[in-house]
PDB file of C-alpha atoms in Angstrom:
ATOM      1  CA  GLU J   1    -157.736 -29.433  74.908  1.00 55.00           C
ATOM      2  CA  THR J   2    -154.215 -29.157  73.472  1.00 67.00           C
ATOM      3  CA  GLY J   3    -152.735 -25.686  73.156  1.00 89.00           C
ATOM      4  CA  VAL J   4    -150.536 -24.296  70.411  1.00 94.00           C
ATOM      5  CA  THR J   5    -147.269 -26.184  70.152  1.00 95.00           C
ATOM      6  CA  GLN J   6    -144.182 -25.140  68.240  1.00 97.00           C
ATOM      7  CA  SER J   7    -141.014 -26.930  67.260  1.00 96.00           C
ATOM      8  CA  PRO J   8    -138.138 -26.719  67.571  1.00 97.00           C
ATOM      9  CA  THR J   9    -137.892 -24.526  70.659  1.00 96.00           C
ATOM     10  CA  HIS J  10    -134.355 -23.403  69.913  1.00 96.00           C
ATOM     11  CA  LEU J  11    -132.123 -23.656  66.885  1.00 97.00           C
ATOM     12  CA  ILE J  12    -128.932 -22.178  65.524  1.00 98.00           C
ATOM     13  CA  LYS J  13    -128.256 -21.621  61.834  1.00 98.00           C
ATOM     14  CA  THR J  14    -125.640 -19.838  59.796  1.00 98.00           C
ATOM     15  CA  ARG J  15    -126.143 -17.092  57.255  1.00 98.00           C
ATOM     16  CA  GLY J  16    -127.479 -18.296  53.945  1.00 98.00           C
ATOM     17  CA  GLN J  17    -129.062 -21.442  55.326  1.00 98.00           C
ATOM     18  CA  GLN J  18    -132.738 -22.277  55.285  1.00 98.00           C
ATOM     19  CA  VAL J  19    -134.986 -23.056  58.243  1.00 98.00           C
ATOM     20  CA  THR J  20    -138.412 -24.595  58.743  1.00 98.00           C
ATOM     21  CA  LEU J  21    -140.422 -23.943  61.883  1.00 98.00           C
ATOM     22  CA  ARG J  22    -143.530 -25.916  62.742  1.00 98.00           C
ATOM     23  CA  CYS J  23    -146.737 -25.135  64.552  1.00 97.00           C
ATOM     24  CA  SER J  24    -149.676 -27.242  65.658  1.00 96.00           C
ATOM     25  CA  SER J  25    -152.742 -25.130  66.192  1.00 92.00           C
ATOM     26  CA  GLN J  26    -155.143 -25.457  69.074  1.00 89.00           C
ATOM     27  CA  SER J  27    -157.968 -27.915  68.615  1.00 86.00           C
ATOM     28  CA  GLY J  28    -160.901 -26.334  66.780  1.00 85.00           C
ATOM     29  CA  HIS J  29    -158.857 -23.466  65.367  1.00 88.00           C
ATOM     30  CA  ASN J  30    -158.708 -22.897  61.610  1.00 88.00           C
ATOM     31  CA  THR J  31    -156.455 -19.854  61.292  1.00 91.00           C
ATOM     32  CA  VAL J  32    -152.747 -19.624  61.956  1.00 93.00           C
ATOM     33  CA  SER J  33    -150.683 -16.452  62.175  1.00 94.00           C
ATOM     34  CA  TRP J  34    -146.930 -16.100  62.431  1.00 97.00           C
ATOM     35  CA  TYR J  35    -145.104 -13.309  64.218  1.00 97.00           C
ATOM     36  CA  GLN J  36    -141.434 -12.380  64.552  1.00 97.00           C
ATOM     37  CA  GLN J  37    -140.302 -10.949  67.878  1.00 96.00           C
ATOM     38  CA  ALA J  38    -136.815  -9.486  67.881  1.00 95.00           C
ATOM     39  CA  LEU J  39    -135.075  -8.979  71.211  1.00 92.00           C
ATOM     40  CA  GLY J  40    -136.606  -6.068  73.100  1.00 89.00           C
ATOM     41  CA  GLN J  41    -139.347  -5.542  70.534  1.00 92.00           C
ATOM     42  CA  GLY J  42    -142.990  -6.372  70.206  1.00 94.00           C
ATOM     43  CA  PRO J  43    -144.102  -9.128  67.846  1.00 96.00           C
ATOM     44  CA  GLN J  44    -144.327  -8.217  64.156  1.00 96.00           C
ATOM     45  CA  PHE J  45    -146.913  -9.825  61.913  1.00 95.00           C
ATOM     46  CA  ILE J  46    -145.410 -11.998  59.170  1.00 97.00           C
ATOM     47  CA  PHE J  47    -148.507 -13.591  57.627  1.00 95.00           C
ATOM     48  CA  GLN J  48    -151.592 -15.617  58.388  1.00 92.00           C
ATOM     49  CA  TYR J  49    -153.150 -18.686  56.830  1.00 93.00           C
ATOM     50  CA  TYR J  50    -156.798 -19.523  56.527  1.00 89.00           C
ATOM     51  CA  ARG J  51    -158.157 -22.502  54.600  1.00 87.00           C
ATOM     52  CA  GLU J  52    -154.616 -23.399  53.568  1.00 91.00           C
ATOM     53  CA  GLU J  53    -154.046 -20.085  51.791  1.00 92.00           C
ATOM     54  CA  GLU J  54    -152.058 -17.047  52.761  1.00 92.00           C
ATOM     55  CA  ASN J  55    -154.598 -14.503  53.884  1.00 87.00           C
ATOM     56  CA  GLY J  56    -152.694 -11.380  54.812  1.00 88.00           C
ATOM     57  CA  ARG J  57    -149.011 -10.542  54.937  1.00 92.00           C
ATOM     58  CA  GLY J  58    -146.882  -8.077  56.808  1.00 93.00           C
ATOM     59  CA  ASN J  59    -143.795  -6.260  55.608  1.00 94.00           C
ATOM     60  CA  PHE J  60    -141.574  -9.298  55.133  1.00 97.00           C
ATOM     61  CA  PRO J  61    -139.701 -10.326  51.971  1.00 97.00           C
ATOM     62  CA  PRO J  62    -140.704 -13.337  49.862  1.00 97.00           C
ATOM     63  CA  ARG J  63    -137.960 -15.471  51.396  1.00 98.00           C
ATOM     64  CA  PHE J  64    -140.388 -15.802  54.302  1.00 98.00           C
ATOM     65  CA  SER J  65    -142.986 -18.318  53.183  1.00 97.00           C
ATOM     66  CA  GLY J  66    -145.441 -20.651  54.812  1.00 97.00           C
ATOM     67  CA  LEU J  67    -147.873 -23.472  54.511  1.00 96.00           C
ATOM     68  CA  GLN J  68    -151.023 -24.541  56.234  1.00 95.00           C
ATOM     69  CA  PHE J  69    -152.049 -28.167  56.127  1.00 94.00           C
ATOM     70  CA  PRO J  70    -155.531 -29.715  56.088  1.00 92.00           C
ATOM     71  CA  ASN J  71    -155.265 -30.384  59.821  1.00 89.00           C
ATOM     72  CA  TYR J  72    -154.602 -26.626  60.260  1.00 90.00           C
ATOM     73  CA  SER J  73    -151.022 -27.097  61.370  1.00 93.00           C
ATOM     74  CA  SER J  74    -148.531 -24.775  59.730  1.00 96.00           C
ATOM     75  CA  GLU J  75    -144.926 -24.264  58.733  1.00 98.00           C
ATOM     76  CA  LEU J  76    -142.849 -21.134  58.418  1.00 98.00           C
ATOM     77  CA  ASN J  77    -139.927 -21.331  56.026  1.00 98.00           C
ATOM     78  CA  VAL J  78    -137.161 -18.787  55.822  1.00 98.00           C
ATOM     79  CA  ASN J  79    -134.608 -18.990  53.007  1.00 97.00           C
ATOM     80  CA  ALA J  80    -131.216 -17.313  52.723  1.00 98.00           C
ATOM     81  CA  LEU J  81    -131.034 -16.542  56.414  1.00 98.00           C
ATOM     82  CA  GLU J  82    -129.618 -13.189  57.481  1.00 98.00           C
ATOM     83  CA  LEU J  83    -128.238 -12.149  60.849  1.00 98.00           C
ATOM     84  CA  ASP J  84    -131.285  -9.920  61.414  1.00 97.00           C
ATOM     85  CA  ASP J  85    -133.541 -12.955  61.204  1.00 98.00           C
ATOM     86  CA  SER J  86    -132.406 -13.902  64.696  1.00 98.00           C
ATOM     87  CA  ALA J  87    -135.582 -13.659  66.754  1.00 97.00           C
ATOM     88  CA  LEU J  88    -138.341 -15.496  68.549  1.00 96.00           C
ATOM     89  CA  TYR J  89    -140.886 -16.766  66.054  1.00 97.00           C
ATOM     90  CA  LEU J  90    -144.376 -17.029  67.462  1.00 96.00           C
ATOM     91  CA  CYS J  91    -147.246 -18.977  66.052  1.00 96.00           C
ATOM     92  CA  ALA J  92    -150.795 -18.101  67.029  1.00 94.00           C
ATOM     93  CA  SER J  93    -154.011 -19.877  66.190  1.00 92.00           C
ATOM     94  CA  SER J  94    -157.586 -18.726  66.308  1.00 88.00           C
ATOM     95  CA  ARG J  95    -161.022 -19.749  65.176  1.00 83.00           C
ATOM     96  CA  ARG J  96    -162.396 -17.644  62.365  1.00 75.00           C
ATOM     97  CA  VAL J  97    -166.100 -17.723  61.745  1.00 66.00           C
ATOM     98  CA  GLY J  98    -167.249 -15.719  58.759  1.00 62.00           C
ATOM     99  CA  ASP J  99    -165.785 -12.221  58.442  1.00 61.00           C
ATOM    100  CA  PRO J 100    -162.144 -11.450  59.210  1.00 60.00           C
ATOM    101  CA  THR J 101    -162.760  -9.943  62.610  1.00 69.00           C
ATOM    102  CA  PRO J 102    -159.671 -10.484  64.732  1.00 74.00           C
ATOM    103  CA  GLY J 103    -160.106 -13.608  66.733  1.00 71.00           C
ATOM    104  CA  GLU J 104    -158.672 -14.315  70.127  1.00 80.00           C
ATOM    105  CA  LEU J 105    -155.141 -15.417  69.361  1.00 87.00           C
ATOM    106  CA  PHE J 106    -153.651 -18.290  71.299  1.00 90.00           C
ATOM    107  CA  PHE J 107    -149.873 -18.154  71.110  1.00 93.00           C
ATOM    108  CA  GLY J 108    -147.345 -20.900  71.325  1.00 94.00           C
ATOM    109  CA  GLU J 109    -144.155 -20.461  73.316  1.00 94.00           C
ATOM    110  CA  GLY J 110    -142.155 -19.775  70.198  1.00 95.00           C
ATOM    111  CA  SER J 111    -139.099 -20.993  68.361  1.00 97.00           C
ATOM    112  CA  ARG J 112    -135.947 -19.050  69.125  1.00 96.00           C
ATOM    113  CA  LEU J 113    -133.761 -18.795  66.040  1.00 98.00           C
ATOM    114  CA  THR J 114    -130.173 -17.650  66.223  1.00 98.00           C
ATOM    115  CA  VAL J 115    -128.371 -16.895  62.965  1.00 98.00           C
ATOM    116  CA  LEU J 116    -124.583 -16.788  63.129  1.00 97.00           C
TER     117      LEU J 116
ATOM    118  CA  ALA N   1    -151.116   2.256  58.727  1.00 80.00           C
ATOM    119  CA  GLN N   2    -151.845   1.705  62.373  1.00 84.00           C
ATOM    120  CA  SER N   3    -149.223   2.042  65.101  1.00 91.00           C
ATOM    121  CA  VAL N   4    -148.965   1.631  68.863  1.00 95.00           C
ATOM    122  CA  THR N   5    -146.832   3.510  71.366  1.00 96.00           C
ATOM    123  CA  GLN N   6    -146.093   2.271  74.842  1.00 98.00           C
ATOM    124  CA  PRO N   7    -144.170   5.154  76.412  1.00 97.00           C
ATOM    125  CA  ASP N   8    -142.893   3.257  79.438  1.00 96.00           C
ATOM    126  CA  ILE N   9    -140.242   0.633  78.772  1.00 96.00           C
ATOM    127  CA  HIS N  10    -139.914  -0.375  82.419  1.00 97.00           C
ATOM    128  CA  ILE N  11    -142.196   0.153  85.404  1.00 97.00           C
ATOM    129  CA  THR N  12    -141.595  -0.911  88.998  1.00 97.00           C
ATOM    130  CA  VAL N  13    -144.407  -1.044  91.530  1.00 97.00           C
ATOM    131  CA  SER N  14    -144.730  -2.423  95.030  1.00 97.00           C
ATOM    132  CA  GLU N  15    -146.941  -5.416  95.618  1.00 97.00           C
ATOM    133  CA  GLY N  16    -150.418  -4.219  96.554  1.00 97.00           C
ATOM    134  CA  ALA N  17    -150.009  -0.900  94.787  1.00 98.00           C
ATOM    135  CA  SER N  18    -152.143   0.143  91.849  1.00 97.00           C
ATOM    136  CA  LEU N  19    -150.884  -0.092  88.291  1.00 97.00           C
ATOM    137  CA  GLU N  20    -151.487   1.792  85.083  1.00 98.00           C
ATOM    138  CA  LEU N  21    -149.710   0.947  81.846  1.00 98.00           C
ATOM    139  CA  ARG N  22    -150.045   3.444  79.055  1.00 98.00           C
ATOM    140  CA  CYS N  23    -150.874   2.731  75.438  1.00 98.00           C
ATOM    141  CA  ASN N  24    -151.497   5.175  72.616  1.00 97.00           C
ATOM    142  CA  TYR N  25    -152.540   4.086  69.166  1.00 95.00           C
ATOM    143  CA  SER N  26    -152.739   5.648  65.761  1.00 91.00           C
ATOM    144  CA  TYR N  27    -155.514   4.532  63.452  1.00 85.00           C
ATOM    145  CA  GLY N  28    -158.027   6.452  61.390  1.00 74.00           C
ATOM    146  CA  ALA N  29    -161.147   4.496  62.247  1.00 79.00           C
ATOM    147  CA  THR N  30    -162.370   2.678  65.319  1.00 78.00           C
ATOM    148  CA  PRO N  31    -159.690   0.140  66.107  1.00 87.00           C
ATOM    149  CA  TYR N  32    -159.723  -3.252  67.673  1.00 91.00           C
ATOM    150  CA  LEU N  33    -157.507  -2.989  70.768  1.00 93.00           C
ATOM    151  CA  PHE N  34    -155.821  -5.654  72.832  1.00 94.00           C
ATOM    152  CA  TRP N  35    -153.567  -6.143  75.829  1.00 97.00           C
ATOM    153  CA  TYR N  36    -151.362  -9.227  75.991  1.00 96.00           C
ATOM    154  CA  VAL N  37    -148.996 -10.427  78.709  1.00 97.00           C
ATOM    155  CA  GLN N  38    -145.813 -12.397  78.133  1.00 95.00           C
ATOM    156  CA  SER N  39    -144.058 -14.192  80.973  1.00 91.00           C
ATOM    157  CA  PRO N  40    -140.473 -15.406  80.526  1.00 85.00           C
ATOM    158  CA  GLY N  41    -140.285 -18.482  78.364  1.00 77.00           C
ATOM    159  CA  GLN N  42    -143.968 -18.356  77.553  1.00 80.00           C
ATOM    160  CA  GLY N  43    -146.107 -17.209  74.704  1.00 85.00           C
ATOM    161  CA  LEU N  44    -148.423 -14.245  74.820  1.00 92.00           C
ATOM    162  CA  GLN N  45    -151.695 -14.486  76.675  1.00 93.00           C
ATOM    163  CA  LEU N  46    -154.674 -12.242  75.971  1.00 93.00           C
ATOM    164  CA  LEU N  47    -155.694 -10.134  78.979  1.00 96.00           C
ATOM    165  CA  LEU N  48    -158.550  -8.228  77.392  1.00 95.00           C
ATOM    166  CA  LYS N  49    -159.812  -6.714  74.175  1.00 93.00           C
ATOM    167  CA  TYR N  50    -161.964  -3.836  72.989  1.00 92.00           C
ATOM    168  CA  PHE N  51    -164.012  -4.080  69.817  1.00 88.00           C
ATOM    169  CA  SER N  52    -166.956  -1.764  70.467  1.00 84.00           C
ATOM    170  CA  GLY N  53    -169.498  -0.779  73.080  1.00 86.00           C
ATOM    171  CA  ASP N  54    -168.630  -0.054  76.691  1.00 88.00           C
ATOM    172  CA  THR N  55    -165.308   1.739  76.759  1.00 91.00           C
ATOM    173  CA  LEU N  56    -164.278   0.139  80.045  1.00 96.00           C
ATOM    174  CA  VAL N  57    -163.437  -3.491  79.501  1.00 96.00           C
ATOM    175  CA  GLN N  58    -162.723  -6.126  82.088  1.00 97.00           C
ATOM    176  CA  GLY N  59    -160.182  -8.834  81.546  1.00 96.00           C
ATOM    177  CA  ILE N  60    -158.617 -11.763  83.267  1.00 95.00           C
ATOM    178  CA  LYS N  61    -156.475 -11.641  86.403  1.00 95.00           C
ATOM    179  CA  GLY N  62    -158.244  -8.516  87.673  1.00 97.00           C
ATOM    180  CA  PHE N  63    -157.099  -6.241  84.834  1.00 98.00           C
ATOM    181  CA  GLU N  64    -159.214  -3.619  83.138  1.00 98.00           C
ATOM    182  CA  ALA N  65    -158.629  -1.090  80.375  1.00 98.00           C
ATOM    183  CA  GLU N  66    -160.377   2.039  79.229  1.00 96.00           C
ATOM    184  CA  PHE N  67    -160.716   3.119  75.609  1.00 95.00           C
ATOM    185  CA  LYS N  68    -160.557   6.891  75.217  1.00 94.00           C
ATOM    186  CA  ARG N  69    -161.102   7.886  71.626  1.00 92.00           C
ATOM    187  CA  SER N  70    -160.342  11.573  72.258  1.00 92.00           C
ATOM    188  CA  GLN N  71    -156.903  10.678  73.597  1.00 94.00           C
ATOM    189  CA  SER N  72    -156.277   7.699  71.302  1.00 93.00           C
ATOM    190  CA  SER N  73    -155.447   5.732  74.400  1.00 96.00           C
ATOM    191  CA  PHE N  74    -156.176   2.306  75.814  1.00 97.00           C
ATOM    192  CA  ASN N  75    -154.494   2.211  79.223  1.00 98.00           C
ATOM    193  CA  LEU N  76    -154.347  -0.945  81.292  1.00 98.00           C
ATOM    194  CA  ARG N  77    -155.065  -0.802  85.006  1.00 98.00           C
ATOM    195  CA  LYS N  78    -155.090  -3.029  88.034  1.00 98.00           C
ATOM    196  CA  PRO N  79    -156.053  -1.814  91.507  1.00 97.00           C
ATOM    197  CA  SER N  80    -153.701  -4.072  93.446  1.00 97.00           C
ATOM    198  CA  VAL N  81    -150.682  -5.733  91.870  1.00 98.00           C
ATOM    199  CA  HIS N  82    -149.515  -9.212  92.856  1.00 97.00           C
ATOM    200  CA  TRP N  83    -145.927 -10.424  92.610  1.00 96.00           C
ATOM    201  CA  SER N  84    -147.047 -12.912  89.934  1.00 95.00           C
ATOM    202  CA  ASP N  85    -148.011  -9.989  87.668  1.00 97.00           C
ATOM    203  CA  ALA N  86    -144.338  -9.339  86.919  1.00 97.00           C
ATOM    204  CA  ALA N  87    -144.062  -9.842  83.157  1.00 97.00           C
ATOM    205  CA  GLU N  88    -143.962  -7.927  79.896  1.00 97.00           C
ATOM    206  CA  TYR N  89    -147.158  -6.311  78.705  1.00 98.00           C
ATOM    207  CA  PHE N  90    -147.973  -5.546  75.104  1.00 97.00           C
ATOM    208  CA  CYS N  91    -150.676  -3.337  73.699  1.00 97.00           C
ATOM    209  CA  ALA N  92    -151.831  -4.138  70.179  1.00 95.00           C
ATOM    210  CA  VAL N  93    -154.182  -2.734  67.557  1.00 93.00           C
ATOM    211  CA  ALA N  94    -155.912  -4.308  64.577  1.00 89.00           C
ATOM    212  CA  ARG N  95    -157.876  -2.649  61.837  1.00 80.00           C
ATOM    213  CA  THR N  96    -161.283  -3.512  60.499  1.00 75.00           C
ATOM    214  CA  GLY N  97    -161.011  -6.275  57.917  1.00 74.00           C
ATOM    215  CA  GLY N  98    -157.391  -6.943  58.765  1.00 73.00           C
ATOM    216  CA  GLY N  99    -157.992 -10.333  60.287  1.00 75.00           C
ATOM    217  CA  ASN N 100    -155.340 -11.354  62.758  1.00 79.00           C
ATOM    218  CA  LYS N 101    -152.790  -8.774  61.636  1.00 85.00           C
ATOM    219  CA  LEU N 102    -152.085  -7.146  64.957  1.00 91.00           C
ATOM    220  CA  THR N 103    -149.648  -4.284  65.335  1.00 93.00           C
ATOM    221  CA  PHE N 104    -147.920  -4.483  68.706  1.00 95.00           C
ATOM    222  CA  GLY N 105    -146.194  -1.863  70.776  1.00 96.00           C
ATOM    223  CA  THR N 106    -142.669  -2.402  72.044  1.00 96.00           C
ATOM    224  CA  GLY N 107    -143.914  -3.547  75.425  1.00 97.00           C
ATOM    225  CA  THR N 108    -143.648  -2.473  79.057  1.00 98.00           C
ATOM    226  CA  GLN N 109    -141.629  -4.610  81.445  1.00 97.00           C
ATOM    227  CA  LEU N 110    -143.313  -4.699  84.848  1.00 98.00           C
ATOM    228  CA  LYS N 111    -141.283  -5.421  87.956  1.00 97.00           C
ATOM    229  CA  VAL N 112    -143.053  -5.985  91.274  1.00 97.00           C
ATOM    230  CA  GLU N 113    -141.213  -5.269  94.498  1.00 96.00           C
ATOM    231  CA  LEU N 114    -142.193  -7.315  97.524  1.00 91.00           C
TER     232      LEU N 114
END
């Protein structure tokens, strides 16, 4: 059984650029959530995708967007990067059956983004 | 909106000693509560969760946590700490119908002295 994998593991961008982060969910999982973890902080919920649609969003501006593909993999896109976007971006997958009860989240190791 | 407070930023314990990590939450109804552990360079791993029922929940790696509604707390405990338990521990809360939107605390860094 393959776990959650994320790419790239590290990347450096400059202010104003755009970035795409990728996530392959664990086999059998149909829901993907994205979290931002700034240095010294706990993860903050960005959004989640279920059945290829955004299904819940945290307090992040529209320049944070995402996709979920038919194979349940996902992308996180961030436009017009700001210095404060520097963080570890975590993807988590889970298997949702029926109602939106929180599932057990399986996290990837994250993509560390540095914005200069 | 729900919130989580982990009052202890750092805790140091000796190997073999008992451990208790504190977590207080704020949420109007019965919450879903979680403890996750994050080792350096790794993603978060679920230790245990509370949804309903027995207020003392058992998790992996010998951890347990107790839900106390009157104190809005969900403290994590382990009777005897191993050096491999050194990591960062996060408490998290989710609300009914909120799906996988978890609100995390700021974490407690655990150091284990040999």
